[in-house]
XYZ file of N, CA and C in Angstrom:
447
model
N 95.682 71.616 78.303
C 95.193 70.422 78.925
C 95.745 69.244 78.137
N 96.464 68.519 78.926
C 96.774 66.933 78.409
C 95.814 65.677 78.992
N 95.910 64.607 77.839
C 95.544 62.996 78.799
C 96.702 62.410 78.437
N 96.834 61.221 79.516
C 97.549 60.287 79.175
C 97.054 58.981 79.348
N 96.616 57.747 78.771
C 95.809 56.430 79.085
C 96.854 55.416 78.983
N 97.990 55.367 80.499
C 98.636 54.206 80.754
C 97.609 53.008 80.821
N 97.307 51.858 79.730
C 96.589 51.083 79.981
C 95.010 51.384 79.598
N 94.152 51.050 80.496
C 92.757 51.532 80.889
C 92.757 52.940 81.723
N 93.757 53.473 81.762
C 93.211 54.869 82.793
C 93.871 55.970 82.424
N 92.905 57.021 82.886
C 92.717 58.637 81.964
C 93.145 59.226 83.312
N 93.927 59.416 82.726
C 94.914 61.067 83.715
C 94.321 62.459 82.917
N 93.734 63.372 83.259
C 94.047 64.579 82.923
C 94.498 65.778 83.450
N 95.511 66.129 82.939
C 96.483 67.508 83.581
C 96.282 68.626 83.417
N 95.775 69.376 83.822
C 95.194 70.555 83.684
C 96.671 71.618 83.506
N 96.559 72.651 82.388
C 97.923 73.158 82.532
C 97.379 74.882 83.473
N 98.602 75.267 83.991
C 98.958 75.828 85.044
C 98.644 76.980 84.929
N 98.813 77.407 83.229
C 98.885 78.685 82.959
C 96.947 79.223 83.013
N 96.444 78.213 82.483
C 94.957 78.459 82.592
C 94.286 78.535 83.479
N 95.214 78.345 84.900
C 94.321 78.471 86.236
C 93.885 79.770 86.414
N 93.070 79.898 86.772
C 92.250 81.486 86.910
C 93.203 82.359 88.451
N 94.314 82.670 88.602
C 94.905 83.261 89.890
C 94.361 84.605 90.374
N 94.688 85.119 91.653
C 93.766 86.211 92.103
C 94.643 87.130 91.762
N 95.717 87.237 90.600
C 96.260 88.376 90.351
C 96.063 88.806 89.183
N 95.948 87.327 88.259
C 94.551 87.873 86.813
C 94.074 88.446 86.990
N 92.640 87.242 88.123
C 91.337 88.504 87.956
C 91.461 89.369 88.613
N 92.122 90.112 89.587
C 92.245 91.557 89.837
C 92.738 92.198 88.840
N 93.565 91.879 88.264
C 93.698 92.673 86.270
C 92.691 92.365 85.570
N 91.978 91.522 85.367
C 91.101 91.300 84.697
C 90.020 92.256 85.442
N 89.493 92.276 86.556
C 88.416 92.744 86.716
C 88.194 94.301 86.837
N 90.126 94.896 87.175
C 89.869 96.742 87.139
C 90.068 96.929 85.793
N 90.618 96.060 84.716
C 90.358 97.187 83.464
C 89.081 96.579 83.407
N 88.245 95.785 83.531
C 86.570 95.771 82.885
C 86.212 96.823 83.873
N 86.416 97.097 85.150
C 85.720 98.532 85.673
C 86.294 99.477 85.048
N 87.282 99.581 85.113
C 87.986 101.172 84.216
C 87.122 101.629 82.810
N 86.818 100.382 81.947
C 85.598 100.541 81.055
C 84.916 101.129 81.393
N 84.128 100.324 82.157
C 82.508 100.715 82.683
C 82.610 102.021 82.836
N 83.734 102.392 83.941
C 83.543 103.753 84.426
C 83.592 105.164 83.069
N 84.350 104.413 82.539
C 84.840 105.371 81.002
C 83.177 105.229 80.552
N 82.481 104.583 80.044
C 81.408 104.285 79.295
C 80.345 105.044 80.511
N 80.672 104.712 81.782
C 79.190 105.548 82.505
C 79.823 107.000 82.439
N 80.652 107.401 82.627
C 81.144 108.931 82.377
C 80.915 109.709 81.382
N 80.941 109.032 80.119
C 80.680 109.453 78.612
C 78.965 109.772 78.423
N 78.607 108.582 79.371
C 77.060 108.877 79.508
C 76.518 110.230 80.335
N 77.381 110.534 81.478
C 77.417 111.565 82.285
C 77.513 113.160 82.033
N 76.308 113.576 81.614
C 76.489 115.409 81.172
C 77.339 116.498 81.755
N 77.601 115.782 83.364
C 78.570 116.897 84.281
C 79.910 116.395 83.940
N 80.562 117.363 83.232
C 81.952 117.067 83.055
C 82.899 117.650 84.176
N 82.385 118.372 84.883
C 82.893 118.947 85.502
C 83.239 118.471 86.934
N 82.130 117.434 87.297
C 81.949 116.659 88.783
C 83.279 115.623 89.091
N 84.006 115.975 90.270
C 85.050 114.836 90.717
C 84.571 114.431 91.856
N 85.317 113.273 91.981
C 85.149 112.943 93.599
C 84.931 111.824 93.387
N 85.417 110.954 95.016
C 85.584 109.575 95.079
C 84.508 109.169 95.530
N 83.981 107.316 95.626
C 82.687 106.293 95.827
C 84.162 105.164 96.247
N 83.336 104.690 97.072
C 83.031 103.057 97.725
C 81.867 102.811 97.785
N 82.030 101.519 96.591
C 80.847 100.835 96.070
C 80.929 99.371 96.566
N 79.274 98.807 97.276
C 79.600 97.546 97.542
C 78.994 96.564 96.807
N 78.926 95.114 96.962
C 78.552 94.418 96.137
C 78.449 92.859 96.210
N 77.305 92.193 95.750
C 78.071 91.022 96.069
C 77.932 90.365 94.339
N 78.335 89.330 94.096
C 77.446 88.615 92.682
C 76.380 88.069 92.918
N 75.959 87.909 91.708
C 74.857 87.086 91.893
C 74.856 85.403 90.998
N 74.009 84.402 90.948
C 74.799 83.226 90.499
C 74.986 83.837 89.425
N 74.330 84.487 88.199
C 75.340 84.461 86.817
C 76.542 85.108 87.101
N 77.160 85.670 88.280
C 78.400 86.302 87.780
C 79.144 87.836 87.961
N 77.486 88.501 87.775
C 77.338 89.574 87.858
C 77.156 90.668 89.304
N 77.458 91.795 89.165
C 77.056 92.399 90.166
C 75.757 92.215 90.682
N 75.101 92.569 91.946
C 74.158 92.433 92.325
C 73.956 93.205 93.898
N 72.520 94.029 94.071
C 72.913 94.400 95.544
C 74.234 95.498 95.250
N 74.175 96.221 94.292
C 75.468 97.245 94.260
C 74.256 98.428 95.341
N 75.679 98.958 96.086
C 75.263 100.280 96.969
C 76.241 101.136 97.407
N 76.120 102.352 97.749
C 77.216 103.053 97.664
C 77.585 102.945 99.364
N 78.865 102.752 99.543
C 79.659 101.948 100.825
C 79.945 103.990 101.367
N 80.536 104.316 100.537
C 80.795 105.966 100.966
C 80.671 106.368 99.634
N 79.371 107.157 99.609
C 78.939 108.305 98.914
C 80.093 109.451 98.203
N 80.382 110.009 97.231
C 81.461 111.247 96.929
C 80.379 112.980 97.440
N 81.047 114.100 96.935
C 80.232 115.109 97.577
C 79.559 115.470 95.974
N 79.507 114.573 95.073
C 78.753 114.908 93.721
C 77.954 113.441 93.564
N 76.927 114.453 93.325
C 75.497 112.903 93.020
C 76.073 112.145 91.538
N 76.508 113.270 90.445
C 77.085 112.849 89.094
C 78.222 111.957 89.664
N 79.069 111.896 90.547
C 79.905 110.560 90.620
C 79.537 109.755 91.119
N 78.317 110.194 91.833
C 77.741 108.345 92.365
C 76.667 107.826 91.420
N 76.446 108.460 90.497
C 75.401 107.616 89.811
C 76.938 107.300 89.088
N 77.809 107.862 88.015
C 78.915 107.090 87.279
C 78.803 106.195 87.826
N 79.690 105.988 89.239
C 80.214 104.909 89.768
C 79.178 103.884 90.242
N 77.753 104.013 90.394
C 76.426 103.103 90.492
C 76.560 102.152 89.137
N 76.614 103.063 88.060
C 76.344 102.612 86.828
C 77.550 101.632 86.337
N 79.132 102.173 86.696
C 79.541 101.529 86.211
C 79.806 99.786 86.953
N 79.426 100.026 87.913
C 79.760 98.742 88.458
C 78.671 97.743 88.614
N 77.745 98.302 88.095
C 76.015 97.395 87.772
C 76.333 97.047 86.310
N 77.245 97.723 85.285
C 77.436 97.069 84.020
C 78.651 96.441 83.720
N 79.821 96.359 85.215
C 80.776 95.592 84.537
C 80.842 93.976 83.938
N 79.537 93.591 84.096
C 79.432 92.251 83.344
C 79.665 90.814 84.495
N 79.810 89.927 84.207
C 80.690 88.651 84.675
C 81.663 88.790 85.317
N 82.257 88.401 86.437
C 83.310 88.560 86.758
C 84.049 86.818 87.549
N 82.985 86.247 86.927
C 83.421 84.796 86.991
C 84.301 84.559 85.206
N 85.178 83.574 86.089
C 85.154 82.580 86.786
C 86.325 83.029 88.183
N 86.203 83.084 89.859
C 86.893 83.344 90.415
C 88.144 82.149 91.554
N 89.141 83.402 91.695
C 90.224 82.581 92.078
C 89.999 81.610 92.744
N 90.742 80.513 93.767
C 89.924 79.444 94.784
C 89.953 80.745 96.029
N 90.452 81.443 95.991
C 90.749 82.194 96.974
C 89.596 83.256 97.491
N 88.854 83.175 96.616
C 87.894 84.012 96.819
C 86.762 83.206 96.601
N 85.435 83.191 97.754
C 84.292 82.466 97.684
C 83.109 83.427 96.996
N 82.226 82.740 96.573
C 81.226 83.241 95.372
C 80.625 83.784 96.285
N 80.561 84.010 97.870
C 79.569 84.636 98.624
C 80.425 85.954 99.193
N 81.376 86.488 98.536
C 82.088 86.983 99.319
C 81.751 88.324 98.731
N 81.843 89.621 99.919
C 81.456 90.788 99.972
C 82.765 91.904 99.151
N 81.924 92.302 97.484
C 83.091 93.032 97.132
C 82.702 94.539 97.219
N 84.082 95.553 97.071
C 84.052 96.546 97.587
C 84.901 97.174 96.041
N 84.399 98.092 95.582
C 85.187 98.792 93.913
C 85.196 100.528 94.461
N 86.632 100.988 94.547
C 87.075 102.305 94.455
C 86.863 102.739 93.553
N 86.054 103.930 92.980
C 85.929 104.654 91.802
C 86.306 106.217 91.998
N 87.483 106.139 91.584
C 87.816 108.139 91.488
C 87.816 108.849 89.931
N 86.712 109.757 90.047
C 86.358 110.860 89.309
C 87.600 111.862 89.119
N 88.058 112.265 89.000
C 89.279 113.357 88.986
C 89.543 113.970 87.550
N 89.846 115.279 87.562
C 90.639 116.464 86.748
C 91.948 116.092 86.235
N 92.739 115.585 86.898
C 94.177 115.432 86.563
C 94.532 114.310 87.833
N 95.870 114.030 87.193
C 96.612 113.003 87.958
C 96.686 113.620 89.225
N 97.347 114.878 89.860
C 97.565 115.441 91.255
C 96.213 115.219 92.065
N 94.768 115.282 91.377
C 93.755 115.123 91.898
C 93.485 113.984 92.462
N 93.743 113.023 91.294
C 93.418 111.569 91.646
C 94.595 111.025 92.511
N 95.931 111.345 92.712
C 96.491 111.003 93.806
C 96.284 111.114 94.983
N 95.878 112.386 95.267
C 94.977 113.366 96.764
C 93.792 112.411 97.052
N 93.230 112.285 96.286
C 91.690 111.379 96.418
C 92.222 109.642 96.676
N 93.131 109.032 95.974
C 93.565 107.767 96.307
C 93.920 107.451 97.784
N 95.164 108.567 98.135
C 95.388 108.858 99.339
C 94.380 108.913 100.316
N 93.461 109.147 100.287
C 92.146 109.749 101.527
C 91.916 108.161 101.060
N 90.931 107.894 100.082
C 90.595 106.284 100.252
C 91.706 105.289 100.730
N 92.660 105.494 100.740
C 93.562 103.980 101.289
C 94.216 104.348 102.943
N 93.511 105.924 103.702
C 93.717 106.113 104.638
C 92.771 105.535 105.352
N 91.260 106.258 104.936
C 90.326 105.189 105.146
C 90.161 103.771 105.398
N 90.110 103.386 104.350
C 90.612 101.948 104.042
C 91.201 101.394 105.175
N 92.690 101.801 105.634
C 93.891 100.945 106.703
C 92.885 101.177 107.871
N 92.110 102.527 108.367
C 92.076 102.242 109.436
C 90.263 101.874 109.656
N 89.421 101.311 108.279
C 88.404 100.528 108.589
C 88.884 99.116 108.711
N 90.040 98.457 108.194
C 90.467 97.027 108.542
C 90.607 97.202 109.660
N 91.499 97.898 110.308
C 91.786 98.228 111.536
C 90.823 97.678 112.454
N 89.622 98.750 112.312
C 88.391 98.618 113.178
C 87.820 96.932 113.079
N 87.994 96.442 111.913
C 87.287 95.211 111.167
C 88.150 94.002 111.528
N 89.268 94.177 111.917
C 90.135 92.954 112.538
C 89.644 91.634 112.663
N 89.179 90.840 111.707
C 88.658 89.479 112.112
C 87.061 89.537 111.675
N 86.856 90.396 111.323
C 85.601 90.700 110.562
C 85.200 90.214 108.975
N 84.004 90.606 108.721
C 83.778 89.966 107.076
C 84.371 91.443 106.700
N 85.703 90.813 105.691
C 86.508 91.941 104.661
C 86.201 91.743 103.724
N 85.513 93.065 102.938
C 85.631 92.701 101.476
C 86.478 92.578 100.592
N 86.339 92.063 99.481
C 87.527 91.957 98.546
C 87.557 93.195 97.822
N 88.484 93.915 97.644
C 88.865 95.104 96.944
C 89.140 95.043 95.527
N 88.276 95.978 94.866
C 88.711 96.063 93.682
C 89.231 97.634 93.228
N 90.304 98.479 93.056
C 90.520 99.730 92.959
C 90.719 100.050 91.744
N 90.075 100.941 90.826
C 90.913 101.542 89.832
C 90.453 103.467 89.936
N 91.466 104.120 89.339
C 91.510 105.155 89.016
C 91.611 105.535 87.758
């Protein structure tokens, strides 16, 4: 941030790099879920449970999740509580882009998986999903996506 006071008057320039863009906080906001999910998993006794969640959400004014619910359930209760848990503790997720309004409906992919071949198979089914609920949703309230694996 600069001023400059030609005279009596205050210019201030905000620099460019500090603008908050929606490609930060989508980096910013899947590694703070990738945490969470690591930290609710560690908490999680079934090591053994995979399987994918669509989780919804909106904030609330501090920032935070709020109103989290599971959008599509996995076929293990141990990955929907992980994925409950981790996205009720990812924290703040302000301050957001202009692009995105503070009332706006978010949506966090969470895949459980064994190995990479797993979690590709499982990505695949969610982003098939996915194309053809926009599909259906054409002009509808879309949520904003947040994905990590």
């Amino acid at each position: 941030m600069s001023a400059r006071q030609p005279g009596e008057q205050l210019t201030v320039i905000a620099s460019a790099d500090k603008e908050m863009t929606i490609e930060k906080w989508q980096g910013r906001t899947a590694s703070r879920l990738a945490g969470s999910i690591r930290r609710a998993a560690d908490q999680n006794f079934d090591r053994d449970a995979t399987g994918y969640t669509r989780v919804e959400f909106r904030l609330g004014e501090d920032g935070r999740p709020q109103a989290v619910a599971l959008a599509r359930p996995s076929s293990s209760r141990a990955v929907d509580r992980i994925s409950l848990r981790a996205v009720s503790t990812m924290g703040r997720l302000t301050p957001l882009p202009p692009q995105i309004a503070a009332t706006s409906r978010f949506e966090a992919w969470i895949i459980v998986a064994s190995d990479a071949r797993e979690r590709d198979d499982m990505l695949g089914r969610l982003r098939t999903d996915h194309r053809a609920r926009m599909m259906a949703q054409a002009g509808g309230d879309r949520p904003v996506l947040i994905a990590s694996r």
